[in-house]
């Protein structure tokens, strides 16, 4: 599993819930560092605040307390009492569902509950109060993973205004396969030994068989042959136990040796397997098992004695007879293991039986529902549709008679009569029943011809479009562009909304040589496609020799300032908008196109989208297929445009008062005025339907089953939230729903019978819109019920582009077979080649991650989702599934689910796309960038307007006056920091290292800490060259220390606290990063001390924004503890004098002796600050030297960047550091680019080319680059 944190509620939907282990909740809150022992009310506040945090994110959860756990607390009576009080408080005073009826996580009732409800995930601690409880929690985690339920560790959770992050453990194949093997192997053994056996033979045979079969997927310390040797010796030891009396065993010799550490995982697996065998065997009836010698299952010392004999004594020439009786028992047991193990090869001369899986009969899968070839009738009706739908004006009586005859043959008497009178044609037919499809015409068309139904499309051309006839809603988009208006466009994937982007480009290219259109793409992969389309569509020659299209990404830039169409990513456009020296170019921008604007609600970089939307003055087009609250987004953007309109009006008045020349006035009047209107264009209909399929294995047969969207819905979900607006049916799915409804309610009036439905009645040609009306009416009715051949040369040329790529040989070999893969960690050219080959048809199958989700045009017939993942959420599902059946490519799109739990499929289908909500908009780096823009821009007024737009129009503070006030105070807090640290002077003019700080702004606060190291001369003290003649060279020790410092600053990936507890041996990596060297750590501490003082003062100031009425209430139960204070008791006044300041901390926290002074300790802020001001420690630019959980356990940094420098192995990062290979490459690449960026920046800042620090970073950059790319890439970087 990856050890990175993930957003826990990413595709969480209203009707789903997750589980919280009550005792894990109890432990986590008990260990809170702000809690004093015995302060029960503060404890209950911490619990409720933990749960309320989920409530604020619209989450639903269930808490479970197991009965058996109560026994663990008997030796801790204070905790036992508090635990009982917590359970009763949650039951009586909150609305949270509490389950206390289950004895343990292994009880049958609990398994039934999990199977029926399938929770979204389980929050559980991996460490208990006692070692016994820790063992139990680990079994609980393993059991949940076996049930394919994701596990979230209770420790290490972090939160901000919109999200909760935690360490999520997904149920991998190896987790549930282990348990599946136990169950299946036991069933096989029962068939082999129907008469029964003794418990020793059963446990030994089963555990060895299961462990060997699952060994490769579970551990890697031993080879398979070594593991088989251990199992053989174990079998021999069990044979000894079966025949030897205790009197003889008591004479065993004593050997002083232990198993090697590398055997520990194998032995643990063996014991874990024994545990589940014993649990499983208890539930089996009608199998004679002799439990007499259950206390004597194994003898570890005897096992070691046998191992010692074969490893040491037998090898030196001591060959002893085992004995016939013992050998017979041993061989029987080992042969049983071989028979149970099927086609697994354990090496040596052991015969392996490879036909085990064929003992079970295979069921034939019949996909033919009708013995007749229904496809003939479908093709016949297609011809009828074509004739009547497209050529009705040419129809004559003889034609109508022939069509009526065809319809009569198919059994559609009513339609035949509507075309030609029955009296005249009755004689033409004799016995025609054998040709009939035996169903009505409407049912037939919906069931078998859904994807052939005609769409109602406009026939009148639009002069603005030449190669297709646009729909009405598309014409509205063209009107938006013609009127220079802005628009938020929400339409399904593949509906044709992207065309307006190219029309906008075409308009700007035709009307001007200077105007610029900026196309903002969320991913670099989509940029490739857009640039290719621009070059293929437009061929304008500019008068001054400029380019049509430019590209600007972090990795690549081309004709950025010299093109009329700039394709870029949000972060790069932000750089241009905030650059003082590019404001002249910014004024040339006539339109900005934001593709996939729903990224505004994403996790990473979302605030950049918001900055762009509030800074641009020109019209924009915001495109998306997945926004659930477009009205809110449009309203917010309209408010931004109103601001710019008032600003322009003010500028116009100021300008007109200064103009005195007549000619100037005339020129001004000719300037094209932009429109400030923001339209919302919604289009909900897909051109073609999506049908979903679930792939599964049953009795060793591979099944592909159609999955109806309604199967994902529950009565409770529909009743509370309705049917999701974008959950559509294909025509045949509408019929299936109707049939299911009739089956449930046979007496239901037949108004929705296809032959009687108003839109279908007597209709020979049913249109797509008719089927949609039928679908909508069915949805309303169900809600009412509830309320009541390849070109080899071309292929070679394309593949030639990646001949030097890291994965060139693999990509070429796969492409030759029509297969490709696509993910974000591939090189730019590799991704581009895969996209090209797929679109050209050379590649037929592409295995991809979410890199293809965001709008890349790769049309395909089917989309298959294989295996569950935390990244497969509602948004990505809709984006990816939309690739299937693109308009003009396929008549229908297919979506398949393989090896994904059915409840997850249901969740994906019925989940709403996430609402867009504002992020916390400010950071100190952003404030610095805004100040630099204002101070260095050529057009001061324009820059000032942009800055004010960013500061005043945060989506987070939209209609939230308290939030606006809080952001103003935060802005002052940021300025105070920048002035004090020397980035701005008293007039807010940039100075010092301000340029370097904004160059590294992605890594705040590490950018500021890095600069503090520079200012204190720590790098100069470290970077001392070796005393050699010639060019300066730095020792490997200097390089490693430099990497260590940079990894602590910029390679900050945290590991779960449990990593340190489990003393695992790693193959090559160190994994846990060492702390900063002492001098660097001291400088960071000094920086942090300033931040704590400033941020504590900030919290004291904004505490006046708190809702004090709510602060005296428990967050979840809302029990009110306010009231009139007692004034007539001297003892009360003596005990509670209120001498300390406690105005900005929670009154509940005050019970544990917390005061305002504790706000200056950043580590305590989240737990003690007034909760209604909604500020977290993440809003402070604090550099965490050491990060601890609530229980005091430390989260160490992942040493991936340092480890890679040491060994240069991506495989080791995947094996040891917990990164998958794609993430590992991306992380290392980013780290290498960062070193290069620092190297370039320092060289520009330093006048001395021979400065030690500049040269040291140059040497490190070359070394790191060489490890990533190899020597060829190193040379290209140097050049």
Short mmCIF file of C-alpha atoms in Angstrom, two decimals, residues 398-562:
data_model
loop_
_atom_site.label_atom_id
_atom_site.label_comp_id
_atom_site.label_asym_id
_atom_site.label_seq_id
_atom_site.Cartn_x
_atom_site.Cartn_y
_atom_site.Cartn_z
CA UNK A 398 -47.15 0.19 -52.96
CA UNK A 399 -44.29 1.15 -50.65
CA UNK A 400 -46.63 1.41 -47.68
CA UNK A 401 -48.08 -1.98 -48.52
CA UNK A 402 -44.61 -3.60 -48.52
CA UNK A 403 -43.69 -1.98 -45.21
CA UNK A 404 -47.00 -3.09 -43.70
CA UNK A 405 -46.27 -6.63 -44.84
CA UNK A 406 -42.87 -6.56 -43.10
CA UNK A 407 -44.44 -5.24 -39.91
CA UNK A 408 -47.14 -7.92 -40.08
CA UNK A 409 -44.51 -10.63 -40.36
CA UNK A 410 -42.80 -9.32 -37.23
CA UNK A 411 -46.12 -9.44 -35.37
CA UNK A 412 -46.67 -5.68 -35.23
CA UNK A 413 -50.32 -5.80 -36.39
CA UNK A 414 -51.24 -2.40 -35.03
CA UNK A 415 -48.42 -0.68 -36.90
CA UNK A 416 -49.21 -2.60 -40.09
CA UNK A 417 -52.82 -1.44 -39.93
CA UNK A 418 -51.76 2.16 -39.37
CA UNK A 419 -49.76 2.01 -42.61
CA UNK A 420 -52.19 -0.01 -44.72
CA UNK A 421 -55.75 -1.12 -43.95
CA UNK A 422 -56.05 -4.64 -42.60
CA UNK A 423 -58.92 -5.59 -44.97
CA UNK A 424 -56.76 -5.14 -48.06
CA UNK A 425 -53.67 -6.94 -46.88
CA UNK A 426 -55.17 -9.79 -44.86
CA UNK A 427 -55.20 -12.07 -47.91
CA UNK A 428 -51.51 -11.63 -48.43
CA UNK A 429 -50.60 -13.54 -45.29
CA UNK A 430 -51.17 -17.05 -44.11
CA UNK A 431 -49.51 -18.48 -40.99
CA UNK A 432 -46.98 -15.84 -40.04
CA UNK A 433 -46.67 -16.58 -36.30
CA UNK A 434 -43.33 -18.35 -36.79
CA UNK A 435 -41.77 -15.05 -37.94
CA UNK A 436 -43.14 -12.98 -35.07
CA UNK A 437 -40.93 -11.57 -32.35
CA UNK A 438 -43.81 -12.18 -29.91
CA UNK A 439 -43.80 -8.74 -28.38
CA UNK A 440 -45.21 -5.33 -29.12
CA UNK A 441 -43.47 -2.96 -31.49
CA UNK A 442 -42.68 -0.41 -28.81
CA UNK A 443 -41.20 -3.02 -26.46
CA UNK A 444 -39.17 -4.48 -29.31
CA UNK A 445 -37.71 -1.14 -30.33
CA UNK A 446 -36.81 -0.20 -26.76
CA UNK A 447 -35.39 -3.61 -25.91
CA UNK A 448 -33.33 -4.28 -29.02
CA UNK A 449 -33.01 -1.03 -30.95
CA UNK A 450 -32.32 1.55 -28.25
CA UNK A 451 -28.97 2.62 -29.70
CA UNK A 452 -30.42 2.84 -33.23
CA UNK A 453 -33.26 5.20 -32.35
CA UNK A 454 -33.20 8.45 -34.28
CA UNK A 455 -32.14 11.59 -32.43
CA UNK A 456 -34.09 14.76 -33.06
CA UNK A 457 -31.49 17.02 -34.57
CA UNK A 458 -31.91 20.38 -36.22
CA UNK A 459 -31.78 20.38 -39.99
CA UNK A 460 -31.27 24.11 -40.52
CA UNK A 461 -27.57 24.94 -40.92
CA UNK A 462 -25.88 27.73 -39.03
CA UNK A 463 -23.68 29.93 -41.22
CA UNK A 464 -21.10 30.13 -38.44
CA UNK A 465 -20.48 26.37 -38.59
CA UNK A 466 -19.62 24.58 -41.79
CA UNK A 467 -18.92 20.93 -41.09
CA UNK A 468 -21.91 20.01 -38.88
CA UNK A 469 -25.33 21.35 -37.86
CA UNK A 470 -25.18 22.53 -34.26
CA UNK A 471 -27.91 21.84 -31.71
CA UNK A 472 -29.86 24.68 -30.14
CA UNK A 473 -27.78 24.77 -26.98
CA UNK A 474 -24.59 24.83 -29.05
CA UNK A 475 -25.90 27.83 -30.96
CA UNK A 476 -26.42 29.56 -27.65
CA UNK A 477 -22.73 29.04 -26.96
CA UNK A 478 -21.84 30.56 -30.32
CA UNK A 479 -24.02 33.56 -29.42
CA UNK A 480 -22.08 33.93 -26.17
CA UNK A 481 -18.82 34.21 -28.09
CA UNK A 482 -20.29 36.55 -30.71
CA UNK A 483 -21.51 38.88 -27.95
CA UNK A 484 -18.19 38.80 -26.08
CA UNK A 485 -19.96 37.34 -23.05
CA UNK A 486 -18.78 34.92 -20.42
CA UNK A 487 -20.39 31.55 -19.78
CA UNK A 488 -20.36 28.61 -17.43
CA UNK A 489 -21.04 25.58 -19.62
CA UNK A 490 -22.09 22.31 -17.97
CA UNK A 491 -22.74 19.50 -20.41
CA UNK A 492 -22.01 15.76 -20.42
CA UNK A 493 -18.77 14.33 -21.69
CA UNK A 494 -18.81 13.84 -25.47
CA UNK A 495 -21.78 16.19 -25.96
CA UNK A 496 -19.83 18.64 -28.13
CA UNK A 497 -19.26 21.52 -25.71
CA UNK A 498 -15.55 21.79 -26.55
CA UNK A 499 -16.35 22.98 -30.09
CA UNK A 500 -17.20 26.45 -28.79
CA UNK A 501 -13.57 26.74 -27.67
CA UNK A 502 -12.35 26.40 -31.24
CA UNK A 503 -15.03 28.75 -32.52
CA UNK A 504 -13.80 31.31 -29.99
CA UNK A 505 -10.23 30.83 -31.23
CA UNK A 506 -11.37 31.16 -34.84
CA UNK A 507 -13.17 34.43 -34.10
CA UNK A 508 -10.12 36.00 -32.43
CA UNK A 509 -7.81 34.86 -35.23
CA UNK A 510 -10.11 36.36 -37.86
CA UNK A 511 -10.73 39.69 -36.18
CA UNK A 512 -7.23 40.57 -34.99
CA UNK A 513 -3.53 39.88 -35.29
CA UNK A 514 -2.87 40.98 -31.72
CA UNK A 515 -5.71 39.44 -29.73
CA UNK A 516 -4.89 36.37 -27.63
CA UNK A 517 -7.00 33.40 -26.56
CA UNK A 518 -5.71 31.47 -23.55
CA UNK A 519 -6.78 27.85 -23.22
CA UNK A 520 -6.33 26.63 -19.62
CA UNK A 521 -6.04 22.86 -19.28
CA UNK A 522 -5.82 21.01 -15.96
CA UNK A 523 -3.27 18.49 -17.24
CA UNK A 524 -0.29 18.46 -19.54
CA UNK A 525 -1.72 15.41 -21.32
CA UNK A 526 -4.78 17.36 -22.51
CA UNK A 527 -2.50 20.13 -23.76
CA UNK A 528 -1.01 17.76 -26.35
CA UNK A 529 -4.41 17.13 -27.86
CA UNK A 530 -5.50 20.78 -27.89
CA UNK A 531 -2.27 21.93 -29.55
CA UNK A 532 -2.57 19.21 -32.17
CA UNK A 533 -6.16 20.21 -32.92
CA UNK A 534 -5.24 23.90 -33.21
CA UNK A 535 -2.50 23.20 -35.73
CA UNK A 536 -4.75 20.90 -37.76
CA UNK A 537 -7.70 23.33 -37.86
CA UNK A 538 -6.08 26.77 -38.18
CA UNK A 539 -3.44 27.77 -40.74
CA UNK A 540 -3.43 31.56 -40.49
CA UNK A 541 -0.26 33.39 -41.47
CA UNK A 542 0.36 36.38 -39.24
CA UNK A 543 1.66 39.57 -40.80
CA UNK A 544 4.52 39.99 -38.35
CA UNK A 545 5.61 36.38 -38.48
CA UNK A 546 4.19 35.34 -35.13
CA UNK A 547 3.02 31.83 -34.27
CA UNK A 548 -0.59 30.73 -34.14
CA UNK A 549 -0.22 28.50 -31.09
CA UNK A 550 2.07 28.58 -28.07
CA UNK A 551 2.55 26.25 -25.14
CA UNK A 552 3.55 27.04 -21.56
CA UNK A 553 3.99 24.28 -18.97
CA UNK A 554 6.53 23.73 -16.25
CA UNK A 555 8.46 21.29 -18.44
CA UNK A 556 8.06 22.96 -21.84
CA UNK A 557 7.43 26.39 -23.32
CA UNK A 558 7.15 27.51 -26.91
CA UNK A 559 6.06 30.86 -28.44
CA UNK A 560 4.47 31.96 -25.17
CA UNK A 561 4.56 35.69 -25.91
CA UNK A 562 4.51 35.37 -29.71
#
